[in-house]
Amino acid sequence: MQANVEKNFFELFGLPVGFNLDTADLAARYRALQRQFHPDRYANATDPERRLSLQITAQINQGFQTLKEPLSRGRYLLALQGVNTDEETDTRMDPDFLVEQMELRESLDEARCSAQRGERLARLARETDALLRARTGALGSSLAGGDPEGLRRARELVREMQFLKKLAREIEELGEVD
Amino acid sequence: MALLQISEPGQSTAPHYHRLAVGIDLGTTNSLVACVRSGIADTLPDGEGRHLLPSVVRYLKGSDPLVGDEALAAAAEDPLNTIASVKRLMGRGIKDVKRLGGALPYEFAPGESGMPRIRTAAGLWSPVEVSAEILRSLKRRAEATLGGDLTGAVITVPAYFDDAQRQATKDAGRLAGLTVLRLLNEPTAAAVAYGLDKKAEGVFAIYDLGGGTFDISILRLNRGVFEVLATAGDSALGGDDMDHAIADWMLRQAGVEVSADPHGARRALRDARAAKHALSQDEEAAVRVTRPDGSIWQGRLTRGEFQALVDPIIERTVAPCRRVLRDAGITAFDISEVVLVGGSTRMPRVRERAAAVFGRTPLTDIDPDRVVAIGAAIQADILAGNKPQDEMLLLDVIPLSLGIEIMGGMVEKIIARNSTIPIAKAQDFTTFKDGQTAMAIHVVQGERELVADCRSLARFELRGIPPMVAGAGRIRVTFQIDADGLLSVSAQEQTSGVASSVVVKPSYGLSDAEIERMLRDSIAHAHEDNDARNLREQQVEADRVLAAVESALAADGTALLSPAERRGIEQELARLRSLRDGTDVARIRDGISALDRATREFAARRMNEGINKALAGHRLDEFG
């Protein structure tokens, strides 16, 4: 028999399956589970318990990682409903979104070479963040219904957020070089 | 000694004895051993009151190697046989060592498995064996001071050590005859020493600049949980580099060619270090170089010149500091305390720079040389089981991303840097040729996109895939990182179930055969009987397992087992207890396996109980 590592991440953390969650509560649950299962707690336990402790802690860590960020949480919720976001293979995107992305990329290039580089990068970071926030909100409501149209919209939002996240990271990295 | 107490036949788990466990800081320049005694953690001095053991080993023809101060004293007169800063060579290949180049005055010879060996008057030695000498010396010191055999040790490593460097450190512990309870990251150890001391809460930055490595870690302390948020650093940056910069300057001033004169280079290094120490207080330091022809150059190094030499080195710590803040998702403003660790943070220039980066005055009230060993001792005490009720828990991370090579020499990352360990992750790959029956898997570590820019950890092959059309074979590669930060990888073809798994033996590590041989050699060296040692090790293992099962039965045997199930486990317990007092190593091993099998179901039930208990208690306590 296996211990209950086959639970989904929400069940593992004793939470209802859903997009909206309190991240402070999640972190507190994470620490409580770690206190119970971390391999340090089993240093003098039986070998089967030590193996299970390793297995469960790995699961807890991956679960926390997945649930704490809205993007990975949304992607995971879609996967639980059998919807794959295919970021690697499916490159079709909404044309309006692509235009917006191209404009943001152009601003990034200009900011990179601009005399007010720091200022412009900061402004761009704020814009990207606002776009991400708006989509995070929309993702919550799209997932809430669970209807096919909501899921389709949620999939699109997750894919767009992936783009924006990448852009945000590049802006940060450029900011650090100064 | 203490271990035998629990193995007395018929005696149940005795919770009141103390297992001897130590923390060891295996440093580039100095090493220390610490232990918790009567609730207080402190470093252990040698017979002459010295806490720091210089990490220097001198090999002599026909006698035992010298370790520590005696070895250090001979460094300048006997540079080729006196190995210092060996930590910089741990887990490195010949190519890396060549890149360190003129910095190291030793002669290298290639080893059996890509690991370089250092040529000395007493033969060829790998960095792992040199480190094992240092550990052996600390083990002897601890056993003499504490009056008994050690149960185990926690050895610290720079947080930024990669898998090969960690594996090499663990191998060194094994060679020294230590049971390595855990490899612990140095900054995390320092945080434990500070955090427990001050009962602190909040976010800590640990700036650790030692002799050869730089680490910067961000930790959150919350009710005894030390959670590493992110770590960054440079595993080849430290005070050594400053010594070299100063020595090179001195030799240049004197017009001496460095590579032509290993003795002179070693003397210059010693004098450079002395000048560096002096310039922490003084405005200038007198320096001199004896040229190969015997003539002498004398000069002065002013603080201004000194700073010009070391500033570029100190500056290299700034980029990792910025990156670690970003990875932790915080700004310098969120940090409650900055802690300085490592001998190089005694330099005023380093303190100024660290203060500037984080915008606050750093803490230095625990001796930066000793704080890491003290933290490691606290963790060793817990892992040895001396504090079963302790609330402290360390959640550490993996410092560098892990991935595998895909087409075109690119890296597919499987586990991202700064993921909390232990962690397991699986990824599926497909066959790319019709009828493909084997797949080579190349494991790399690093942040770059090209394999050539990352560190190669291991290669292995999955064979026996049934022939299928391209793309039909699905290979699932699973990476598992344990609490020491060490990696094992397994691969399985999903349609046929063909499996292959390896504990990653790093490309620049020792093979198991080499370790076995070295162990045998060192045992022969200590005039110890191999069979007797094997038996004793197996008995210690049996005692550990017996104690663990007895205590699990005492806790949950009634609640979670039927009387028949309980009898089944008790039978295996009794059997192992009697085998343990025999002399047949193989039968004791079988007895341990049988007890393992008999307790699997029980273990799973206890774990499931644990999930309910963890969250139930949690809701009551914190959410009313």
PDB file of N, CA and C in Angstrom, chain B residues 225-281:
ATOM      1  N   VAL B 225      10.718  27.351  12.040  1.00  0.00           N
ATOM      2  CA  VAL B 225      10.950  26.843  10.690  1.00  0.00           C
ATOM      3  C   VAL B 225      11.888  27.810   9.969  1.00  0.00           C
ATOM      4  N   PHE B 226      13.018  27.284   9.521  1.00  0.00           N
ATOM      5  CA  PHE B 226      13.987  28.069   8.757  1.00  0.00           C
ATOM      6  C   PHE B 226      13.795  27.724   7.291  1.00  0.00           C
ATOM      7  N   GLU B 227      13.174  28.634   6.561  1.00  0.00           N
ATOM      8  CA  GLU B 227      12.836  28.339   5.177  1.00  0.00           C
ATOM      9  C   GLU B 227      13.761  29.137   4.258  1.00  0.00           C
ATOM     10  N   VAL B 228      14.606  28.451   3.518  1.00  0.00           N
ATOM     11  CA  VAL B 228      15.484  29.138   2.582  1.00  0.00           C
ATOM     12  C   VAL B 228      14.637  29.565   1.382  1.00  0.00           C
ATOM     13  N   LEU B 229      14.592  30.870   1.128  1.00  0.00           N
ATOM     14  CA  LEU B 229      13.783  31.358   0.006  1.00  0.00           C
ATOM     15  C   LEU B 229      14.575  31.301  -1.287  1.00  0.00           C
ATOM     16  N   ALA B 230      15.857  31.604  -1.204  1.00  0.00           N
ATOM     17  CA  ALA B 230      16.693  31.561  -2.408  1.00  0.00           C
ATOM     18  C   ALA B 230      18.150  31.607  -2.001  1.00  0.00           C
ATOM     19  N   THR B 231      18.981  31.107  -2.872  1.00  0.00           N
ATOM     20  CA  THR B 231      20.409  31.147  -2.609  1.00  0.00           C
ATOM     21  C   THR B 231      21.140  31.396  -3.920  1.00  0.00           C
ATOM     22  N   ALA B 232      22.263  32.077  -3.832  1.00  0.00           N
ATOM     23  CA  ALA B 232      23.077  32.323  -5.020  1.00  0.00           C
ATOM     24  C   ALA B 232      24.520  32.416  -4.555  1.00  0.00           C
ATOM     25  N   GLY B 233      25.430  32.508  -5.476  1.00  0.00           N
ATOM     26  CA  GLY B 233      26.818  32.606  -5.055  1.00  0.00           C
ATOM     27  C   GLY B 233      27.788  32.254  -6.155  1.00  0.00           C
ATOM     28  N   ASP B 234      29.002  31.956  -5.715  1.00  0.00           N
ATOM     29  CA  ASP B 234      30.072  31.641  -6.641  1.00  0.00           C
ATOM     30  C   ASP B 234      30.981  30.665  -5.893  1.00  0.00           C
ATOM     31  N   SER B 235      31.063  29.430  -6.411  1.00  0.00           N
ATOM     32  CA  SER B 235      31.804  28.428  -5.645  1.00  0.00           C
ATOM     33  C   SER B 235      33.304  28.537  -5.883  1.00  0.00           C
ATOM     34  N   ALA B 236      33.752  29.555  -6.590  1.00  0.00           N
ATOM     35  CA  ALA B 236      35.189  29.785  -6.719  1.00  0.00           C
ATOM     36  C   ALA B 236      35.485  31.277  -6.555  1.00  0.00           C
ATOM     37  N   LEU B 237      35.181  31.796  -5.361  1.00  0.00           N
ATOM     38  CA  LEU B 237      35.421  33.216  -5.079  1.00  0.00           C
ATOM     39  C   LEU B 237      35.595  33.365  -3.575  1.00  0.00           C
ATOM     40  N   GLY B 238      36.711  33.923  -3.165  1.00  0.00           N
ATOM     41  CA  GLY B 238      36.906  34.087  -1.730  1.00  0.00           C
ATOM     42  C   GLY B 238      38.220  34.769  -1.384  1.00  0.00           C
ATOM     43  N   GLY B 239      38.563  34.698  -0.116  1.00  0.00           N
ATOM     44  CA  GLY B 239      39.772  35.345   0.390  1.00  0.00           C
ATOM     45  C   GLY B 239      41.027  34.858  -0.311  1.00  0.00           C
ATOM     46  N   ASP B 240      41.026  33.593  -0.726  1.00  0.00           N
ATOM     47  CA  ASP B 240      42.153  33.053  -1.492  1.00  0.00           C
ATOM     48  C   ASP B 240      42.468  33.911  -2.709  1.00  0.00           C
ATOM     49  N   ASP B 241      41.400  34.350  -3.389  1.00  0.00           N
ATOM     50  CA  ASP B 241      41.594  35.146  -4.604  1.00  0.00           C
ATOM     51  C   ASP B 241      42.282  36.469  -4.274  1.00  0.00           C
ATOM     52  N   MET B 242      41.947  36.997  -3.083  1.00  0.00           N
ATOM     53  CA  MET B 242      42.587  38.255  -2.672  1.00  0.00           C
ATOM     54  C   MET B 242      44.075  37.992  -2.392  1.00  0.00           C
ATOM     55  N   ASP B 243      44.348  36.878  -1.689  1.00  0.00           N
ATOM     56  CA  ASP B 243      45.751  36.540  -1.412  1.00  0.00           C
ATOM     57  C   ASP B 243      46.539  36.437  -2.713  1.00  0.00           C
ATOM     58  N   HIS B 244      45.934  35.776  -3.700  1.00  0.00           N
ATOM     59  CA  HIS B 244      46.615  35.621  -4.984  1.00  0.00           C
ATOM     60  C   HIS B 244      46.827  36.956  -5.672  1.00  0.00           C
ATOM     61  N   ALA B 245      45.809  37.829  -5.594  1.00  0.00           N
ATOM     62  CA  ALA B 245      45.939  39.132  -6.239  1.00  0.00           C
ATOM     63  C   ALA B 245      47.092  39.918  -5.603  1.00  0.00           C
ATOM     64  N   ILE B 246      47.181  39.830  -4.269  1.00  0.00           N
ATOM     65  CA  ILE B 246      48.255  40.565  -3.578  1.00  0.00           C
ATOM     66  C   ILE B 246      49.625  39.936  -3.879  1.00  0.00           C
ATOM     67  N   ALA B 247      49.680  38.601  -3.826  1.00  0.00           N
ATOM     68  CA  ALA B 247      50.942  37.903  -4.083  1.00  0.00           C
ATOM     69  C   ALA B 247      51.440  38.205  -5.500  1.00  0.00           C
ATOM     70  N   ASP B 248      50.508  38.181  -6.466  1.00  0.00           N
ATOM     71  CA  ASP B 248      50.892  38.473  -7.852  1.00  0.00           C
ATOM     72  C   ASP B 248      51.461  39.889  -7.965  1.00  0.00           C
ATOM     73  N   TRP B 249      50.798  40.807  -7.250  1.00  0.00           N
ATOM     74  CA  TRP B 249      51.271  42.196  -7.271  1.00  0.00           C
ATOM     75  C   TRP B 249      52.695  42.281  -6.707  1.00  0.00           C
ATOM     76  N   MET B 250      52.913  41.592  -5.559  1.00  0.00           N
ATOM     77  CA  MET B 250      54.244  41.618  -4.936  1.00  0.00           C
ATOM     78  C   MET B 250      55.301  41.061  -5.894  1.00  0.00           C
ATOM     79  N   LEU B 251      54.978  39.911  -6.510  1.00  0.00           N
ATOM     80  CA  LEU B 251      55.948  39.270  -7.391  1.00  0.00           C
ATOM     81  C   LEU B 251      56.208  40.135  -8.624  1.00  0.00           C
ATOM     82  N   ARG B 252      55.132  40.781  -9.111  1.00  0.00           N
ATOM     83  CA  ARG B 252      55.311  41.679 -10.262  1.00  0.00           C
ATOM     84  C   ARG B 252      56.238  42.839  -9.897  1.00  0.00           C
ATOM     85  N   GLN B 253      55.975  43.408  -8.711  1.00  0.00           N
ATOM     86  CA  GLN B 253      56.819  44.514  -8.254  1.00  0.00           C
ATOM     87  C   GLN B 253      58.282  44.089  -8.167  1.00  0.00           C
ATOM     88  N   ALA B 254      58.482  42.817  -7.734  1.00  0.00           N
ATOM     89  CA  ALA B 254      59.847  42.330  -7.549  1.00  0.00           C
ATOM     90  C   ALA B 254      60.439  41.815  -8.857  1.00  0.00           C
ATOM     91  N   GLY B 255      59.623  41.776  -9.918  1.00  0.00           N
ATOM     92  CA  GLY B 255      60.086  41.304 -11.213  1.00  0.00           C
ATOM     93  C   GLY B 255      60.333  39.805 -11.258  1.00  0.00           C
ATOM     94  N   VAL B 256      59.506  39.025 -10.539  1.00  0.00           N
ATOM     95  CA  VAL B 256      59.687  37.571 -10.503  1.00  0.00           C
ATOM     96  C   VAL B 256      58.597  36.888 -11.325  1.00  0.00           C
ATOM     97  N   GLU B 257      58.981  35.902 -12.109  1.00  0.00           N
ATOM     98  CA  GLU B 257      58.028  35.096 -12.882  1.00  0.00           C
ATOM     99  C   GLU B 257      57.412  34.055 -11.939  1.00  0.00           C
ATOM    100  N   VAL B 258      56.083  34.082 -11.783  1.00  0.00           N
ATOM    101  CA  VAL B 258      55.404  33.257 -10.774  1.00  0.00           C
ATOM    102  C   VAL B 258      55.637  31.760 -10.984  1.00  0.00           C
ATOM    103  N   SER B 259      55.402  31.295 -12.236  1.00  0.00           N
ATOM    104  CA  SER B 259      55.380  29.855 -12.469  1.00  0.00           C
ATOM    105  C   SER B 259      56.764  29.224 -12.302  1.00  0.00           C
ATOM    106  N   ALA B 260      57.818  30.052 -12.349  1.00  0.00           N
ATOM    107  CA  ALA B 260      59.179  29.513 -12.305  1.00  0.00           C
ATOM    108  C   ALA B 260      59.579  29.080 -10.900  1.00  0.00           C
ATOM    109  N   ASP B 261      58.801  29.468  -9.901  1.00  0.00           N
ATOM    110  CA  ASP B 261      59.311  29.315  -8.540  1.00  0.00           C
ATOM    111  C   ASP B 261      58.188  28.964  -7.544  1.00  0.00           C
ATOM    112  N   PRO B 262      57.829  27.666  -7.430  1.00  0.00           N
ATOM    113  CA  PRO B 262      56.728  27.292  -6.541  1.00  0.00           C
ATOM    114  C   PRO B 262      56.987  27.663  -5.074  1.00  0.00           C
ATOM    115  N   HIS B 263      58.233  27.532  -4.630  1.00  0.00           N
ATOM    116  CA  HIS B 263      58.535  27.897  -3.243  1.00  0.00           C
ATOM    117  C   HIS B 263      58.282  29.379  -3.005  1.00  0.00           C
ATOM    118  N   GLY B 264      58.791  30.191  -3.952  1.00  0.00           N
ATOM    119  CA  GLY B 264      58.618  31.625  -3.830  1.00  0.00           C
ATOM    120  C   GLY B 264      57.145  32.013  -3.873  1.00  0.00           C
ATOM    121  N   ALA B 265      56.379  31.324  -4.749  1.00  0.00           N
ATOM    122  CA  ALA B 265      54.955  31.635  -4.884  1.00  0.00           C
ATOM    123  C   ALA B 265      54.240  31.325  -3.576  1.00  0.00           C
ATOM    124  N   ARG B 266      54.623  30.213  -2.965  1.00  0.00           N
ATOM    125  CA  ARG B 266      53.977  29.819  -1.710  1.00  0.00           C
ATOM    126  C   ARG B 266      54.311  30.811  -0.590  1.00  0.00           C
ATOM    127  N   ARG B 267      55.576  31.240  -0.546  1.00  0.00           N
ATOM    128  CA  ARG B 267      55.976  32.218   0.472  1.00  0.00           C
ATOM    129  C   ARG B 267      55.245  33.539   0.240  1.00  0.00           C
ATOM    130  N   ALA B 268      55.149  33.910  -1.036  1.00  0.00           N
ATOM    131  CA  ALA B 268      54.474  35.173  -1.363  1.00  0.00           C
ATOM    132  C   ALA B 268      53.013  35.112  -0.914  1.00  0.00           C
ATOM    133  N   LEU B 269      52.383  33.936  -1.096  1.00  0.00           N
ATOM    134  CA  LEU B 269      50.983  33.778  -0.697  1.00  0.00           C
ATOM    135  C   LEU B 269      50.844  33.955   0.814  1.00  0.00           C
ATOM    136  N   ARG B 270      51.768  33.321   1.555  1.00  0.00           N
ATOM    137  CA  ARG B 270      51.731  33.418   3.020  1.00  0.00           C
ATOM    138  C   ARG B 270      51.883  34.880   3.446  1.00  0.00           C
ATOM    139  N   ASP B 271      52.841  35.586   2.820  1.00  0.00           N
ATOM    140  CA  ASP B 271      53.075  36.979   3.186  1.00  0.00           C
ATOM    141  C   ASP B 271      51.918  37.870   2.746  1.00  0.00           C
ATOM    142  N   ALA B 272      51.320  37.528   1.601  1.00  0.00           N
ATOM    143  CA  ALA B 272      50.185  38.312   1.113  1.00  0.00           C
ATOM    144  C   ALA B 272      49.035  38.223   2.112  1.00  0.00           C
ATOM    145  N   ARG B 273      48.820  37.007   2.643  1.00  0.00           N
ATOM    146  CA  ARG B 273      47.727  36.831   3.599  1.00  0.00           C
ATOM    147  C   ARG B 273      48.003  37.651   4.863  1.00  0.00           C
ATOM    148  N   ALA B 274      49.260  37.638   5.311  1.00  0.00           N
ATOM    149  CA  ALA B 274      49.607  38.410   6.501  1.00  0.00           C
ATOM    150  C   ALA B 274      49.370  39.900   6.258  1.00  0.00           C
ATOM    151  N   ALA B 275      49.739  40.361   5.056  1.00  0.00           N
ATOM    152  CA  ALA B 275      49.539  41.780   4.720  1.00  0.00           C
ATOM    153  C   ALA B 275      48.049  42.109   4.707  1.00  0.00           C
ATOM    154  N   LYS B 276      47.238  41.179   4.161  1.00  0.00           N
ATOM    155  CA  LYS B 276      45.783  41.380   4.103  1.00  0.00           C
ATOM    156  C   LYS B 276      45.226  41.532   5.515  1.00  0.00           C
ATOM    157  N   HIS B 277      45.653  40.657   6.421  1.00  0.00           N
ATOM    158  CA  HIS B 277      45.173  40.732   7.802  1.00  0.00           C
ATOM    159  C   HIS B 277      45.586  42.052   8.444  1.00  0.00           C
ATOM    160  N   ALA B 278      46.852  42.438   8.230  1.00  0.00           N
ATOM    161  CA  ALA B 278      47.354  43.679   8.837  1.00  0.00           C
ATOM    162  C   ALA B 278      46.551  44.879   8.344  1.00  0.00           C
ATOM    163  N   LEU B 279      46.185  44.868   7.065  1.00  0.00           N
ATOM    164  CA  LEU B 279      45.521  46.033   6.475  1.00  0.00           C
ATOM    165  C   LEU B 279      44.053  46.149   6.909  1.00  0.00           C
ATOM    166  N   SER B 280      43.557  45.167   7.676  1.00  0.00           N
ATOM    167  CA  SER B 280      42.234  45.338   8.281  1.00  0.00           C
ATOM    168  C   SER B 280      42.273  46.436   9.337  1.00  0.00           C
ATOM    169  N   GLN B 281      43.466  46.659   9.955  1.00  0.00           N
ATOM    170  CA  GLN B 281      43.587  47.751  10.930  1.00  0.00           C
ATOM    171  C   GLN B 281      44.530  48.856  10.442  1.00  0.00           C
TER     172      GLN B 281
END
